[in-house]
mmCIF file of C-alpha atoms and ligand atoms in Angstrom:
data_model
loop_
_atom_site.group_PDB
_atom_site.id
_atom_site.type_symbol
_atom_site.label_atom_id
_atom_site.label_comp_id
_atom_site.label_asym_id
_atom_site.label_seq_id
_atom_site.Cartn_x
_atom_site.Cartn_y
_atom_site.Cartn_z
ATOM 1 C CA MET J 1 153.699 11.131 -91.001
ATOM 2 C CA LYS J 2 156.001 8.179 -91.317
ATOM 3 C CA VAL J 3 159.720 8.784 -91.020
ATOM 4 C CA ILE J 4 162.062 5.994 -92.019
ATOM 5 C CA ILE J 5 165.681 6.663 -91.105
ATOM 6 C CA THR J 6 168.176 4.551 -93.007
ATOM 7 C CA ASP J 7 171.833 3.754 -92.378
ATOM 8 C CA SER J 8 172.890 4.197 -95.998
ATOM 9 C CA VAL J 9 171.868 5.671 -99.328
ATOM 10 C CA ASP J 10 171.426 2.122 -100.658
ATOM 11 C CA GLU J 11 168.955 1.371 -97.910
ATOM 12 C CA MET J 12 167.151 4.664 -98.583
ATOM 13 C CA ALA J 13 166.867 3.666 -102.229
ATOM 14 C CA ARG J 14 165.575 0.161 -101.427
ATOM 15 C CA GLU J 15 163.010 1.475 -98.948
ATOM 16 C CA ALA J 16 161.731 4.114 -101.367
ATOM 17 C CA ALA J 17 161.711 1.785 -104.392
ATOM 18 C CA GLY J 18 159.818 -0.852 -102.396
ATOM 19 C CA ARG J 19 157.080 1.651 -101.624
ATOM 20 C CA ILE J 20 156.834 2.735 -105.254
ATOM 21 C CA ALA J 21 156.778 -0.915 -106.421
ATOM 22 C CA ALA J 22 153.917 -1.635 -104.007
ATOM 23 C CA VAL J 23 151.825 1.133 -105.646
ATOM 24 C CA ILE J 24 152.662 -0.231 -109.107
ATOM 25 C CA LYS J 25 151.525 -3.721 -108.114
ATOM 26 C CA GLU J 26 148.385 -2.584 -106.363
ATOM 27 C CA LYS J 27 146.794 -0.424 -109.091
ATOM 28 C CA PRO J 28 145.804 -1.371 -112.665
ATOM 29 C CA ASN J 29 146.939 2.013 -114.065
ATOM 30 C CA PRO J 30 149.307 3.417 -111.456
ATOM 31 C CA VAL J 31 150.102 7.112 -111.726
ATOM 32 C CA LEU J 32 153.500 8.115 -110.378
ATOM 33 C CA GLY J 33 154.787 11.623 -109.798
ATOM 34 C CA LEU J 34 158.529 11.624 -110.409
ATOM 35 C CA ALA J 35 161.441 13.843 -109.452
ATOM 36 C CA THR J 36 164.882 14.649 -110.814
ATOM 37 C CA GLY J 37 168.132 15.565 -109.047
ATOM 38 C CA SER J 38 170.879 13.433 -107.579
ATOM 39 C CA THR J 39 168.839 11.867 -104.754
ATOM 40 C CA PRO J 40 166.309 9.956 -106.895
ATOM 41 C CA ILE J 41 168.981 8.306 -109.081
ATOM 42 C CA PRO J 42 169.673 5.385 -106.679
ATOM 43 C CA VAL J 43 165.892 4.928 -106.312
ATOM 44 C CA TYR J 44 165.521 4.673 -110.095
ATOM 45 C CA ASN J 45 168.432 2.226 -110.183
ATOM 46 C CA GLU J 46 166.682 0.085 -107.609
ATOM 47 C CA LEU J 47 163.416 0.152 -109.602
ATOM 48 C CA ILE J 48 165.333 -0.802 -112.754
ATOM 49 C CA LYS J 49 166.782 -3.724 -110.799
ATOM 50 C CA LEU J 50 163.300 -4.791 -109.666
ATOM 51 C CA HIS J 51 162.203 -4.651 -113.309
ATOM 52 C CA LYS J 52 165.151 -6.703 -114.582
ATOM 53 C CA ASP J 53 165.420 -9.224 -111.747
ATOM 54 C CA GLU J 54 161.827 -9.583 -110.598
ATOM 55 C CA GLY J 55 159.822 -8.517 -113.636
ATOM 56 C CA LEU J 56 158.317 -5.379 -112.076
ATOM 57 C CA ASP J 57 155.977 -4.314 -114.883
ATOM 58 C CA PHE J 58 155.813 -0.678 -115.957
ATOM 59 C CA SER J 59 153.676 -1.255 -119.060
ATOM 60 C CA THR J 60 150.569 0.342 -117.559
ATOM 61 C CA VAL J 61 152.366 2.971 -115.460
ATOM 62 C CA ILE J 62 151.686 6.651 -116.155
ATOM 63 C CA THR J 63 154.210 9.219 -114.960
ATOM 64 C CA PHE J 64 154.266 12.971 -114.446
ATOM 65 C CA ASN J 65 157.471 14.748 -113.596
ATOM 66 C CA LEU J 66 157.493 17.653 -111.209
ATOM 67 C CA ASP J 67 159.279 20.189 -113.342
ATOM 68 C CA GLU J 68 161.311 21.267 -116.360
ATOM 69 C CA TYR J 69 163.601 24.193 -117.095
ATOM 70 C CA VAL J 70 162.169 26.921 -119.304
ATOM 71 C CA GLY J 71 164.041 27.155 -122.593
ATOM 72 C CA LEU J 72 165.483 23.641 -122.773
ATOM 73 C CA ALA J 73 164.245 21.341 -125.543
ATOM 74 C CA PRO J 74 163.412 17.738 -124.594
ATOM 75 C CA ASP J 75 166.490 16.412 -126.415
ATOM 76 C CA ASP J 76 168.840 18.883 -124.695
ATOM 77 C CA LYS J 77 170.992 16.813 -122.403
ATOM 78 C CA HIS J 78 170.542 19.315 -119.585
ATOM 79 C CA SER J 79 166.758 18.978 -119.685
ATOM 80 C CA TYR J 80 164.736 16.902 -117.259
ATOM 81 C CA HIS J 81 163.132 15.108 -120.232
ATOM 82 C CA TYR J 82 166.597 13.842 -121.097
ATOM 83 C CA PHE J 83 167.460 13.082 -117.473
ATOM 84 C CA MET J 84 164.382 10.864 -117.092
ATOM 85 C CA LYS J 85 164.984 9.026 -120.346
ATOM 86 C CA GLU J 86 168.635 8.379 -119.579
ATOM 87 C CA ASN J 87 168.322 7.530 -115.892
ATOM 88 C CA PHE J 88 165.061 5.643 -115.879
ATOM 89 C CA PHE J 89 162.660 5.316 -118.804
ATOM 90 C CA ARG J 90 164.982 3.688 -121.326
ATOM 91 C CA HIS J 91 165.821 0.914 -118.863
ATOM 92 C CA ILE J 92 162.241 -0.213 -118.147
ATOM 93 C CA ASN J 93 159.216 -1.341 -120.157
ATOM 94 C CA ILE J 94 157.294 1.911 -119.829
ATOM 95 C CA ASN J 95 155.288 3.230 -122.773
ATOM 96 C CA GLU J 96 156.905 6.545 -123.671
ATOM 97 C CA LYS J 97 153.447 7.969 -124.437
ATOM 98 C CA ASN J 98 152.559 7.493 -120.768
ATOM 99 C CA THR J 99 155.485 9.594 -119.535
ATOM 100 C CA HIS J 100 154.934 13.305 -119.054
ATOM 101 C CA VAL J 101 157.325 16.163 -118.362
ATOM 102 C CA PRO J 102 156.269 19.823 -118.761
ATOM 103 C CA ASP J 103 157.346 21.391 -122.061
ATOM 104 C CA GLY J 104 159.794 24.165 -121.209
ATOM 105 C CA THR J 105 159.848 25.308 -124.849
ATOM 106 C CA ALA J 106 156.077 25.780 -125.250
ATOM 107 C CA SER J 107 155.300 29.052 -127.035
ATOM 108 C CA ASP J 108 152.551 29.744 -124.499
ATOM 109 C CA LEU J 109 153.977 28.708 -121.148
ATOM 110 C CA GLU J 110 150.864 29.592 -119.213
ATOM 111 C CA ALA J 111 148.737 27.377 -121.447
ATOM 112 C CA GLU J 112 151.293 24.588 -121.047
ATOM 113 C CA CYS J 113 151.008 24.850 -117.253
ATOM 114 C CA SER J 114 147.192 24.539 -117.327
ATOM 115 C CA ARG J 115 147.398 21.711 -119.858
ATOM 116 C CA TYR J 116 149.798 19.838 -117.564
ATOM 117 C CA GLU J 117 147.712 20.323 -114.432
ATOM 118 C CA ASN J 118 144.558 19.230 -116.302
ATOM 119 C CA MET J 119 146.258 16.150 -117.693
ATOM 120 C CA ILE J 120 147.088 15.005 -114.157
ATOM 121 C CA ASP J 121 143.504 15.590 -113.034
ATOM 122 C CA ASP J 122 142.150 13.818 -116.128
ATOM 123 C CA VAL J 123 143.920 10.546 -115.306
ATOM 124 C CA GLY J 124 142.496 10.699 -111.790
ATOM 125 C CA GLY J 125 145.467 12.270 -110.004
ATOM 126 C CA ILE J 126 148.801 10.973 -108.799
ATOM 127 C CA ASP J 127 148.879 7.821 -106.664
ATOM 128 C CA MET J 128 152.365 8.408 -105.310
ATOM 129 C CA GLN J 129 154.531 11.505 -105.691
ATOM 130 C CA LEU J 130 158.272 11.103 -105.225
ATOM 131 C CA LEU J 131 160.012 14.244 -103.940
ATOM 132 C CA GLY J 132 163.514 15.412 -103.186
ATOM 133 C CA ILE J 133 164.088 18.488 -101.036
ATOM 134 C CA GLY J 134 166.304 21.486 -101.722
ATOM 135 C CA HIS J 135 168.699 22.922 -99.142
ATOM 136 C CA ASN J 136 166.262 25.810 -98.989
ATOM 137 C CA GLY J 137 163.299 23.505 -98.342
ATOM 138 C CA HIS J 138 161.931 23.614 -101.886
ATOM 139 C CA ILE J 139 159.926 20.766 -103.397
ATOM 140 C CA GLY J 140 159.846 20.671 -107.174
ATOM 141 C CA PHE J 141 160.882 24.211 -108.030
ATOM 142 C CA ASN J 142 158.515 25.671 -105.456
ATOM 143 C CA GLU J 143 161.014 28.032 -103.946
ATOM 144 C CA PRO J 144 160.649 29.685 -100.512
ATOM 145 C CA GLY J 145 157.737 32.089 -100.545
ATOM 146 C CA SER J 146 155.670 29.974 -102.952
ATOM 147 C CA SER J 147 151.933 29.921 -102.379
ATOM 148 C CA LEU J 148 151.011 26.806 -100.475
ATOM 149 C CA ALA J 149 147.975 26.447 -102.763
ATOM 150 C CA SER J 150 149.877 26.954 -106.034
ATOM 151 C CA LEU J 151 149.209 24.835 -109.131
ATOM 152 C CA THR J 152 151.551 24.197 -112.082
ATOM 153 C CA ARG J 153 153.142 27.476 -113.158
ATOM 154 C CA VAL J 154 156.385 29.196 -114.143
ATOM 155 C CA LYS J 155 158.697 30.066 -111.243
ATOM 156 C CA ASN J 156 161.928 32.013 -111.040
ATOM 157 C CA LEU J 157 164.702 29.876 -109.575
ATOM 158 C CA SER J 158 166.136 31.151 -106.311
ATOM 159 C CA GLU J 159 169.829 31.992 -105.944
ATOM 160 C CA ASP J 160 170.226 28.940 -103.723
ATOM 161 C CA THR J 161 168.861 26.653 -106.395
ATOM 162 C CA ILE J 162 170.963 28.220 -109.126
ATOM 163 C CA GLU J 163 174.000 27.760 -106.901
ATOM 164 C CA ALA J 164 173.140 24.099 -106.223
ATOM 165 C CA ASN J 165 172.351 23.177 -109.839
ATOM 166 C CA LYS J 166 174.859 25.208 -111.830
ATOM 167 C CA GLN J 167 177.328 22.289 -111.638
ATOM 168 C CA TYR J 168 175.151 20.516 -114.249
ATOM 169 C CA PHE J 169 175.434 23.386 -116.731
ATOM 170 C CA LYS J 170 179.211 23.950 -116.734
ATOM 171 C CA ASP J 171 179.635 22.895 -120.362
ATOM 172 C CA LEU J 172 176.676 24.948 -121.577
ATOM 173 C CA GLY J 173 177.939 28.299 -120.330
ATOM 174 C CA TRP J 174 174.488 29.421 -119.181
ATOM 175 C CA MET J 175 171.749 28.137 -116.974
ATOM 176 C CA PRO J 176 168.017 28.708 -117.199
ATOM 177 C CA ASN J 177 166.656 30.938 -114.436
ATOM 178 C CA LYS J 178 163.038 29.828 -114.744
ATOM 179 C CA ALA J 179 161.226 26.536 -114.645
ATOM 180 C CA ILE J 180 157.751 25.134 -115.052
ATOM 181 C CA THR J 181 156.903 23.342 -111.840
ATOM 182 C CA MET J 182 153.921 21.537 -110.426
ATOM 183 C CA GLY J 183 152.678 23.705 -107.580
ATOM 184 C CA ILE J 184 152.516 22.920 -103.898
ATOM 185 C CA GLY J 185 148.761 22.543 -104.287
ATOM 186 C CA SER J 186 149.339 20.086 -107.165
ATOM 187 C CA ILE J 187 151.694 18.037 -104.987
ATOM 188 C CA MET J 188 149.239 18.067 -102.080
ATOM 189 C CA LYS J 189 146.580 16.537 -104.375
ATOM 190 C CA ALA J 190 148.626 13.322 -104.702
ATOM 191 C CA GLU J 191 147.210 10.411 -102.737
ATOM 192 C CA LYS J 192 150.590 9.622 -101.191
ATOM 193 C CA VAL J 193 153.847 11.559 -101.088
ATOM 194 C CA LEU J 194 157.283 10.049 -100.569
ATOM 195 C CA LEU J 195 160.110 12.441 -99.750
ATOM 196 C CA ILE J 196 163.699 11.230 -99.910
ATOM 197 C CA ALA J 197 166.832 12.956 -98.641
ATOM 198 C CA GLN J 198 170.400 12.016 -97.961
ATOM 199 C CA GLY J 199 173.512 13.755 -96.656
ATOM 200 C CA LYS J 200 174.169 16.163 -93.821
ATOM 201 C CA ASN J 201 173.726 19.178 -96.081
ATOM 202 C CA LYS J 202 169.998 18.377 -96.095
ATOM 203 C CA ALA J 203 169.731 18.107 -92.287
ATOM 204 C CA ASP J 204 168.585 21.721 -91.712
ATOM 205 C CA ALA J 205 165.954 21.550 -94.454
ATOM 206 C CA ILE J 206 164.669 18.218 -93.122
ATOM 207 C CA ALA J 207 164.457 19.522 -89.541
ATOM 208 C CA SER J 208 162.558 22.650 -90.643
ATOM 209 C CA ALA J 209 160.260 20.662 -92.934
ATOM 210 C CA LEU J 210 159.358 17.988 -90.393
ATOM 211 C CA GLU J 211 159.518 19.752 -87.062
ATOM 212 C CA GLY J 212 159.242 23.458 -87.828
ATOM 213 C CA PRO J 213 156.079 25.454 -88.398
ATOM 214 C CA VAL J 214 154.219 25.151 -91.722
ATOM 215 C CA LEU J 215 155.582 28.103 -93.657
ATOM 216 C CA SER J 216 155.689 29.139 -97.285
ATOM 217 C CA MET J 217 159.361 29.976 -96.585
ATOM 218 C CA VAL J 218 159.912 26.214 -96.143
ATOM 219 C CA PRO J 219 157.714 24.746 -98.889
ATOM 220 C CA ALA J 220 158.301 21.105 -97.819
ATOM 221 C CA SER J 221 156.804 21.904 -94.389
ATOM 222 C CA VAL J 222 153.337 21.888 -95.966
ATOM 223 C CA LEU J 223 153.610 18.099 -96.208
ATOM 224 C CA GLN J 224 152.867 18.073 -92.470
ATOM 225 C CA GLN J 225 149.284 18.651 -93.633
ATOM 226 C CA HIS J 226 149.304 15.743 -96.072
ATOM 227 C CA ARG J 227 147.347 12.667 -95.026
ATOM 228 C CA PHE J 228 149.889 10.196 -96.322
ATOM 229 C CA ALA J 229 153.413 11.565 -96.290
ATOM 230 C CA THR J 230 156.371 9.233 -95.872
ATOM 231 C CA TYR J 231 159.938 10.462 -95.464
ATOM 232 C CA VAL J 232 162.768 8.078 -96.247
ATOM 233 C CA ILE J 233 165.957 9.793 -95.163
ATOM 234 C CA THR J 234 169.456 8.776 -94.219
ATOM 235 C CA ARG J 235 170.729 9.102 -90.679
ATOM 236 C CA GLU J 236 172.887 12.054 -91.812
ATOM 237 C CA ALA J 237 169.898 13.911 -93.225
ATOM 238 C CA ALA J 238 168.036 13.174 -89.972
ATOM 239 C CA LEU J 239 170.844 14.579 -87.822
ATOM 240 C CA LYS J 240 169.021 17.728 -86.734
ATOM 241 C CA LEU J 241 165.643 16.177 -85.946
ATOM 242 C CA LYS J 242 164.762 16.618 -82.299
ATOM 243 C CA LEU J 243 162.158 13.913 -81.775
ATOM 244 C CA SER J 244 163.757 10.571 -81.213
ATOM 245 C CA TYR J 245 160.917 8.108 -81.715
ATOM 246 C CA TYR J 246 160.923 8.097 -85.527
ATOM 247 C CA ASP J 247 163.073 5.003 -85.748
ATOM 248 C CA ASP J 248 160.350 2.883 -84.187
ATOM 249 C CA THR J 249 157.351 4.222 -86.061
ATOM 250 C CA GLU J 250 156.042 2.726 -89.236
HETATM 251 P P1 PGA R 1 169.208 16.858 -105.148
HETATM 252 O O1 PGA R 1 168.064 17.945 -105.411
HETATM 253 O O2 PGA R 1 168.492 15.536 -105.105
HETATM 254 O O3 PGA R 1 170.096 16.971 -106.351
HETATM 255 O O4 PGA R 1 169.853 17.199 -103.873
HETATM 256 C C1 PGA R 1 166.917 17.922 -104.633
HETATM 257 C C2 PGA R 1 166.036 19.088 -104.981
HETATM 258 O O5 PGA R 1 166.550 20.179 -105.264
HETATM 259 O O6 PGA R 1 164.803 18.912 -104.949
#
């Protein structure tokens, strides 16, 4: 595993965006796995900057997002479809047809989950999967206790996650309690994974994920078994790591 510890969120964003840009430049039809939440926003801003200032070309890029809330239509401003459009896709030259987010309003959710998983396999899998991490160690909406081999499916959100995300639903008066999420097994199929974290409130989750045992109670810990996992985290998020050599490893 590679652990890059940065002095600021800006540096985290530049480091992560640089790695994503390298994949885009290296492959003819790059397939990116994307994430939502507050942490990826500065990374998307950095990629938008690379597009505008340096011509980073997204025209052949294919994307798959990790997850979507059940019950929210794509044009609902609380949905992850909307989040991706607003924060990233509308600012770059990506072909909308190449962007994929699970459909949380599908009449047959189980069929939607298989369709989504198959679509990823059909394009040859994800070249690089961007991930945030929850305070509870979740990746995507794979909450503690998720099967480490799980594929795309519907999950109940944990109380922790509802607590962390309810701020985004204040005006709506309700919040979905289920989501479609790529599974841990789906994430592990990606050729490379890139996990980003910032802030001291992520320090416990980062320490358990990187240095604790591999446990379904800490879903991110399974990345210890990934062949190409990179963690780009701020010094605050790294606060509880015990090993001290990370700074020098690349
Ligand atoms: P955050 O969410 O980036 O908003 O902290 C991360 C996550 O829950 O995966």
